[in-house]
Tab-separated table of C-alpha atoms in Angstrom:
chain	number	residue	atom	x	y	z
R	1	UNK	CA	-14.355	-19.690	-41.136
R	2	UNK	CA	-15.053	-18.379	-37.681
R	3	UNK	CA	-12.624	-16.336	-35.634
R	4	UNK	CA	-12.288	-17.456	-32.054
R	5	UNK	CA	-9.890	-16.201	-29.333
R	6	UNK	CA	-7.632	-19.152	-30.134
R	7	UNK	CA	-7.389	-18.406	-33.884
R	8	UNK	CA	-9.233	-19.552	-36.998
R	9	UNK	CA	-11.305	-22.667	-36.667
R	10	UNK	CA	-13.213	-24.029	-39.677
R	11	UNK	CA	-16.743	-24.841	-38.598
R	12	UNK	CA	-19.801	-25.366	-40.678
R	13	UNK	CA	-22.496	-25.911	-38.120
R	14	UNK	CA	-23.815	-23.894	-35.193
R	15	UNK	CA	-23.977	-26.848	-32.860
R	16	UNK	CA	-20.258	-27.384	-33.213
R	17	UNK	CA	-19.576	-23.691	-32.463
R	18	UNK	CA	-21.564	-23.931	-29.243
R	19	UNK	CA	-19.825	-27.117	-28.272
R	20	UNK	CA	-16.404	-25.547	-28.770
R	21	UNK	CA	-17.306	-22.522	-26.665
R	22	UNK	CA	-18.844	-24.586	-23.875
R	23	UNK	CA	-15.876	-26.875	-23.896
R	24	UNK	CA	-13.529	-23.906	-23.741
R	25	UNK	CA	-15.454	-22.261	-20.877
R	26	UNK	CA	-15.600	-25.454	-18.850
R	27	UNK	CA	-11.831	-25.834	-18.991
R	28	UNK	CA	-10.842	-22.196	-18.443
R	29	UNK	CA	-9.172	-22.414	-15.069
R	30	UNK	CA	-8.506	-19.414	-12.831
R	31	UNK	CA	-4.835	-18.943	-13.912
R	32	UNK	CA	-5.864	-19.110	-17.572
R	33	UNK	CA	-8.605	-16.499	-17.037
R	34	UNK	CA	-6.072	-14.213	-15.318
R	35	UNK	CA	-3.583	-14.646	-18.164
R	36	UNK	CA	-6.140	-13.885	-20.903
R	37	UNK	CA	-7.294	-10.793	-18.997
R	38	UNK	CA	-3.689	-9.478	-18.780
R	39	UNK	CA	-2.305	-7.079	-21.386
R	40	UNK	CA	0.213	-8.630	-23.836
R	41	UNK	CA	2.986	-6.409	-22.486
R	42	UNK	CA	2.338	-7.626	-18.913
R	43	UNK	CA	2.293	-11.227	-20.110
R	44	UNK	CA	5.556	-10.679	-21.942
R	45	UNK	CA	7.146	-9.190	-18.818
R	46	UNK	CA	5.984	-12.186	-16.789
R	47	UNK	CA	7.331	-14.571	-19.429
R	48	UNK	CA	10.686	-12.813	-19.663
R	49	UNK	CA	10.958	-12.902	-15.856
R	50	UNK	CA	10.314	-16.652	-15.859
R	51	UNK	CA	12.906	-17.168	-18.601
R	52	UNK	CA	15.460	-15.070	-16.713
R	53	UNK	CA	14.878	-17.075	-13.506
R	54	UNK	CA	15.488	-20.298	-15.473
R	55	UNK	CA	18.604	-18.813	-17.096
R	56	UNK	CA	19.894	-17.779	-13.635
R	57	UNK	CA	19.339	-21.293	-12.257
R	58	UNK	CA	21.159	-22.872	-15.207
R	59	UNK	CA	24.034	-20.373	-14.890
R	60	UNK	CA	24.404	-21.114	-11.172
R	61	UNK	CA	24.445	-24.833	-11.970
R	62	UNK	CA	27.089	-24.325	-14.677
R	63	UNK	CA	29.315	-22.011	-12.642
R	64	UNK	CA	29.383	-24.412	-9.651
R	65	UNK	CA	29.922	-27.562	-11.714
R	66	UNK	CA	31.296	-30.169	-10.927
R	67	UNK	CA	30.392	-29.148	-7.366
R	68	UNK	CA	26.740	-28.769	-6.397
R	69	UNK	CA	25.054	-25.449	-7.062
R	70	UNK	CA	23.103	-23.447	-4.470
R	71	UNK	CA	19.725	-24.821	-5.584
R	72	UNK	CA	20.632	-28.495	-5.179
R	73	UNK	CA	22.796	-28.069	-2.057
R	74	UNK	CA	19.984	-27.998	0.544
R	75	UNK	CA	18.772	-31.383	-0.715
R	76	UNK	CA	22.152	-33.116	-0.309
R	77	UNK	CA	23.838	-34.758	2.672
R	78	UNK	CA	27.052	-33.203	4.062
R	79	UNK	CA	29.393	-35.406	2.005
R	80	UNK	CA	27.658	-34.591	-1.279
R	81	UNK	CA	27.061	-30.963	-0.362
R	82	UNK	CA	30.729	-30.262	0.328
R	83	UNK	CA	32.733	-32.842	-1.691
R	84	UNK	CA	36.210	-33.709	-0.426
R	85	UNK	CA	38.012	-32.220	-3.441
R	86	UNK	CA	36.278	-28.907	-2.949
R	87	UNK	CA	37.162	-28.831	0.773
R	88	UNK	CA	40.802	-29.667	-0.025
R	89	UNK	CA	40.903	-26.787	-2.500
R	90	UNK	CA	39.500	-24.445	0.166
R	91	UNK	CA	41.988	-25.759	2.726
R	92	UNK	CA	44.890	-24.976	0.408
R	93	UNK	CA	43.870	-21.333	0.364
R	94	UNK	CA	42.728	-21.449	4.030
R	95	UNK	CA	39.455	-19.973	2.831
R	96	UNK	CA	36.306	-21.970	3.465
R	97	UNK	CA	32.820	-21.102	2.305
R	98	UNK	CA	30.803	-19.820	5.245
R	99	UNK	CA	28.117	-22.545	5.156
R	100	UNK	CA	30.751	-25.278	5.353
R	101	UNK	CA	32.638	-23.482	8.124
R	102	UNK	CA	29.421	-23.174	10.117
R	103	UNK	CA	28.817	-26.911	9.680
R	104	UNK	CA	32.440	-27.737	10.443
R	105	UNK	CA	32.559	-25.793	13.719
R	106	UNK	CA	29.185	-27.108	14.949
R	107	UNK	CA	29.110	-27.975	18.610
R	108	UNK	CA	26.444	-30.614	19.246
R	109	UNK	CA	25.237	-31.427	22.746
R	110	UNK	CA	26.161	-35.006	23.605
R	111	UNK	CA	24.219	-37.134	26.054
R	112	UNK	CA	26.513	-39.151	28.279
R	113	UNK	CA	25.587	-42.847	28.354
R	114	UNK	CA	24.566	-44.443	31.640
R	115	UNK	CA	27.487	-46.849	31.200
R	116	UNK	CA	30.310	-45.820	33.551
R	117	UNK	CA	33.087	-46.791	31.101
R	118	UNK	CA	35.660	-44.577	29.445
R	119	UNK	CA	34.233	-42.801	26.405
R	120	UNK	CA	35.641	-42.038	22.984
R	121	UNK	CA	37.145	-38.544	23.060
R	122	UNK	CA	36.315	-37.679	19.443
R	123	UNK	CA	34.089	-38.444	16.480
R	124	UNK	CA	35.682	-40.374	13.651
R	125	UNK	CA	36.763	-43.716	12.280
R	126	UNK	CA	38.630	-46.070	14.611
R	127	UNK	CA	41.544	-46.447	12.209
R	128	UNK	CA	44.289	-48.335	14.017
R	129	UNK	CA	44.821	-50.131	17.316
R	130	UNK	CA	48.440	-50.855	18.159
R	131	UNK	CA	50.653	-51.640	21.108
R	132	UNK	CA	54.113	-50.193	21.563
R	133	UNK	CA	56.368	-50.144	24.642
R	134	UNK	CA	53.567	-51.053	27.049
R	135	UNK	CA	51.155	-48.474	25.636
R	136	UNK	CA	48.194	-49.114	23.405
R	137	UNK	CA	47.340	-46.514	20.781
R	138	UNK	CA	43.776	-45.954	19.621
R	139	UNK	CA	43.966	-43.892	16.441
R	140	UNK	CA	40.757	-42.076	15.512
R	141	UNK	CA	40.748	-40.477	12.059
R	142	UNK	CA	38.481	-37.477	11.710
R	143	UNK	CA	36.977	-36.739	8.315
R	144	UNK	CA	36.055	-33.283	7.068
R	145	UNK	CA	32.435	-33.903	8.009
R	146	UNK	CA	33.026	-35.037	11.597
R	147	UNK	CA	32.536	-32.827	14.628
R	148	UNK	CA	35.954	-31.399	15.422
R	149	UNK	CA	35.511	-30.940	19.160
R	150	UNK	CA	37.042	-33.422	21.591
R	151	UNK	CA	35.729	-34.394	25.000
R	152	UNK	CA	37.250	-35.827	28.191
R	153	UNK	CA	36.833	-39.612	28.098
R	154	UNK	CA	36.586	-39.889	31.884
R	155	UNK	CA	36.944	-37.920	35.126
R	156	UNK	CA	40.495	-37.002	36.048
R	157	UNK	CA	43.091	-34.325	36.436
R	158	UNK	CA	45.163	-32.674	33.718
R	159	UNK	CA	48.811	-33.491	34.459
R	160	UNK	CA	50.331	-31.688	31.498
R	161	UNK	CA	49.687	-30.183	28.086
R	162	UNK	CA	52.628	-30.507	25.697
R	163	UNK	CA	53.221	-29.042	22.292
R	164	UNK	CA	54.994	-31.332	19.881
R	165	UNK	CA	55.724	-31.433	16.184
R	166	UNK	CA	57.313	-29.010	13.853
R	167	UNK	CA	55.589	-29.216	10.533
R	168	UNK	CA	52.204	-29.577	8.887
R	169	UNK	CA	51.699	-32.865	7.087
R	170	UNK	CA	48.895	-34.497	5.256
R	171	UNK	CA	48.250	-38.057	6.298
R	172	UNK	CA	46.279	-40.437	8.369
R	173	UNK	CA	48.136	-40.137	11.634
R	174	UNK	CA	49.211	-43.746	12.000
R	175	UNK	CA	52.849	-43.095	11.242
R	176	UNK	CA	52.740	-39.900	13.252
R	177	UNK	CA	51.472	-41.350	16.470
R	178	UNK	CA	54.803	-42.782	17.568
R	179	UNK	CA	57.201	-40.231	16.124
R	180	UNK	CA	59.131	-38.571	18.906
R	181	UNK	CA	62.506	-37.687	17.479
R	182	UNK	CA	61.932	-37.386	13.748
R	183	UNK	CA	59.948	-34.712	11.935
R	184	UNK	CA	56.330	-35.021	13.030
R	185	UNK	CA	53.152	-33.029	12.509
R	186	UNK	CA	51.997	-30.406	14.967
R	187	UNK	CA	50.413	-32.012	18.019
R	188	UNK	CA	49.106	-31.181	21.443
R	189	UNK	CA	49.385	-33.953	23.984
R	190	UNK	CA	47.070	-33.783	26.987
R	191	UNK	CA	48.021	-36.126	29.828
R	192	UNK	CA	45.240	-37.037	32.249
R	193	UNK	CA	45.494	-38.835	35.586
R	194	UNK	CA	42.362	-40.948	35.876
R	195	UNK	CA	40.978	-43.903	37.778
R	196	UNK	CA	41.941	-46.009	34.732
R	197	UNK	CA	45.580	-44.914	34.996
R	198	UNK	CA	47.505	-42.243	33.129
R	199	UNK	CA	46.087	-41.656	29.670
R	200	UNK	CA	47.301	-39.308	26.962
R	201	UNK	CA	45.202	-37.757	24.244
R	202	UNK	CA	47.012	-36.419	21.202
R	203	UNK	CA	45.349	-33.883	18.976
R	204	UNK	CA	47.181	-34.000	15.643
R	205	UNK	CA	46.790	-31.516	12.821
R	206	UNK	CA	47.466	-32.019	9.156
R	207	UNK	CA	48.150	-29.776	6.195
R	208	UNK	CA	44.505	-28.822	6.285
R	209	UNK	CA	44.485	-28.094	9.994
R	210	UNK	CA	46.654	-25.301	11.153
R	211	UNK	CA	45.299	-24.668	14.591
R	212	UNK	CA	44.594	-26.612	17.721
R	213	UNK	CA	42.592	-25.319	20.656
R	214	UNK	CA	42.730	-26.811	24.129
R	215	UNK	CA	40.061	-25.767	26.625
R	216	UNK	CA	41.660	-27.227	29.788
R	217	UNK	CA	44.693	-26.135	31.766
R	218	UNK	CA	47.380	-27.972	33.706
R	219	UNK	CA	46.205	-29.044	37.149
R	220	UNK	CA	42.520	-28.666	36.259
R	221	UNK	CA	40.087	-31.322	37.471
R	222	UNK	CA	38.044	-32.483	34.490
R	223	UNK	CA	34.710	-34.290	34.239
R	224	UNK	CA	33.691	-37.027	31.830
R	225	UNK	CA	32.199	-35.407	28.720
R	226	UNK	CA	33.784	-32.022	29.402
R	227	UNK	CA	35.008	-30.249	26.291
R	228	UNK	CA	38.735	-30.825	25.906
R	229	UNK	CA	39.809	-29.247	22.633
R	230	UNK	CA	39.103	-28.472	19.044
R	231	UNK	CA	41.008	-29.212	15.846
R	232	UNK	CA	40.313	-26.603	13.200
R	233	UNK	CA	40.080	-28.890	10.107
R	234	UNK	CA	40.266	-32.632	9.461
R	235	UNK	CA	42.860	-34.713	11.237
R	236	UNK	CA	43.575	-37.297	13.881
R	237	UNK	CA	43.078	-37.935	17.578
R	238	UNK	CA	45.194	-40.597	19.260
R	239	UNK	CA	44.367	-41.972	22.690
R	240	UNK	CA	47.266	-43.619	24.527
R	241	UNK	CA	46.040	-46.051	27.134
R	242	UNK	CA	47.720	-48.393	29.609
R	243	UNK	CA	48.056	-51.800	28.012
R	244	UNK	CA	45.885	-53.521	30.634
R	245	UNK	CA	42.679	-51.852	29.432
R	246	UNK	CA	40.344	-53.705	27.063
R	247	UNK	CA	39.259	-51.507	24.159
R	248	UNK	CA	35.685	-52.374	23.176
R	249	UNK	CA	35.024	-50.962	19.670
R	250	UNK	CA	36.413	-52.853	16.690
R	251	UNK	CA	38.852	-51.282	14.247
R	252	UNK	CA	37.157	-49.623	11.241
R	253	UNK	CA	33.994	-48.787	13.151
R	254	UNK	CA	32.798	-45.246	13.662
R	255	UNK	CA	33.045	-43.620	17.061
R	256	UNK	CA	30.835	-40.882	18.442
R	257	UNK	CA	32.737	-38.654	20.811
R	258	UNK	CA	31.462	-38.652	24.384
R	259	UNK	CA	28.887	-41.359	23.541
R	260	UNK	CA	30.738	-44.486	22.351
R	261	UNK	CA	32.132	-46.503	25.259
R	262	UNK	CA	35.844	-47.064	24.631
R	263	UNK	CA	36.877	-49.055	27.706
R	264	UNK	CA	34.686	-50.751	30.291
R	265	UNK	CA	37.110	-53.015	32.112
R	266	UNK	CA	40.707	-54.054	32.579
R	267	UNK	CA	42.141	-57.200	30.992
R	268	UNK	CA	42.125	-59.945	33.616
B	1	UNK	CA	5.834	-20.994	-39.571
B	2	UNK	CA	4.659	-23.716	-37.213
B	3	UNK	CA	8.068	-23.899	-35.540
B	4	UNK	CA	8.028	-20.158	-34.965
B	5	UNK	CA	4.591	-20.496	-33.422
B	6	UNK	CA	5.933	-22.856	-30.797
B	7	UNK	CA	8.359	-20.121	-29.765
B	8	UNK	CA	6.524	-16.824	-30.339
B	9	UNK	CA	2.837	-15.856	-30.518
B	10	UNK	CA	1.482	-12.369	-31.193
B	11	UNK	CA	3.789	-10.158	-29.150
B	12	UNK	CA	4.638	-12.689	-26.450
B	13	UNK	CA	6.453	-15.983	-26.003
B	14	UNK	CA	4.451	-19.119	-26.511
B	15	UNK	CA	3.403	-20.696	-23.206
B	16	UNK	CA	4.458	-24.025	-24.646
B	17	UNK	CA	7.994	-22.667	-25.003
B	18	UNK	CA	7.977	-21.226	-21.461
B	19	UNK	CA	6.704	-24.527	-20.056
B	20	UNK	CA	9.408	-26.431	-21.945
B	21	UNK	CA	12.145	-24.139	-20.571
B	22	UNK	CA	10.870	-24.453	-16.978
B	23	UNK	CA	10.530	-28.249	-17.347
B	24	UNK	CA	14.033	-28.466	-18.856
B	25	UNK	CA	15.567	-26.467	-16.019
B	26	UNK	CA	13.735	-28.539	-13.419
B	27	UNK	CA	14.899	-31.748	-15.116
B	28	UNK	CA	18.500	-30.537	-15.225
B	29	UNK	CA	18.493	-29.661	-11.508
B	30	UNK	CA	16.738	-32.901	-10.601
B	31	UNK	CA	19.293	-34.915	-12.552
B	32	UNK	CA	22.110	-32.984	-10.868
B	33	UNK	CA	20.651	-34.020	-7.491
B	34	UNK	CA	20.044	-37.587	-8.691
B	35	UNK	CA	23.571	-38.419	-9.879
B	36	UNK	CA	25.049	-36.935	-6.719
B	37	UNK	CA	22.876	-39.022	-4.409
B	38	UNK	CA	22.689	-42.303	-6.339
B	39	UNK	CA	25.216	-44.758	-7.667
B	40	UNK	CA	25.001	-44.022	-11.386
B	41	UNK	CA	28.103	-45.947	-12.447
B	42	UNK	CA	27.378	-48.614	-15.011
B	43	UNK	CA	30.073	-50.904	-13.626
B	44	UNK	CA	27.625	-52.298	-11.059
B	45	UNK	CA	25.744	-54.001	-13.918
B	46	UNK	CA	28.805	-55.884	-15.132
């Protein structure tokens, strides 16, 4: 029996001993040499540190479950990183985690298209397109992951800014868009006089959105693409247009505020 | 005795054990990422 650094190895012939040692030396990589040179106590400290790091990672995973933990989050898209249920829970307490709030209040620079048409005032899903009393309503539903700033769809002048609504509701905005007398969610209605006629843009809040900001004032001349307002949490934007304008995007398509062309021409 | 050796060796943890723990943690986190980013429901096979 011969004692080697790895333990007891039964060998009966010198050639084999040499072979084992050569083999061992050839494969001893730099990390392995460092580890064998270290004192057992140092190795143990290193090992315990590694085990503690792993335990910490597993604990973070477990404490965040079913929502993503901090290690996985950077590798996920916005919808997976901040799942809807988690955002709704935050909204109930009006307390959002800072990374989501930073994402939610992002203010991207939009490049105006060369097309001279009227632009979509907000990001979101083109949810409904309806006509009522000579007005067509373009209902854009904003999700939690959409940019919550709104932009002027075309050049014009602000005729009025009205406050409407008396309660906070959760919903898609379709039923709200036409409510004038009954209980309706909190809204701000911005009326613009433009070359396309008089258009109205409604910013509607929901249960998750308790504040509306408007960055223009009555009588102000506004430019296409100028920032109009901000909804502080997911909701709806409704554009009220004269009925003789042809709306280009199809229902259930996504709109990019200040980039998607909403109207290019009048109906002949 | 052999089982203990996989876990503990002369005053320190076995490197095999440490490697297994690190690999297990990595696998757990990878799977967490995977099921969040892929459709893992079995219904698509039926």
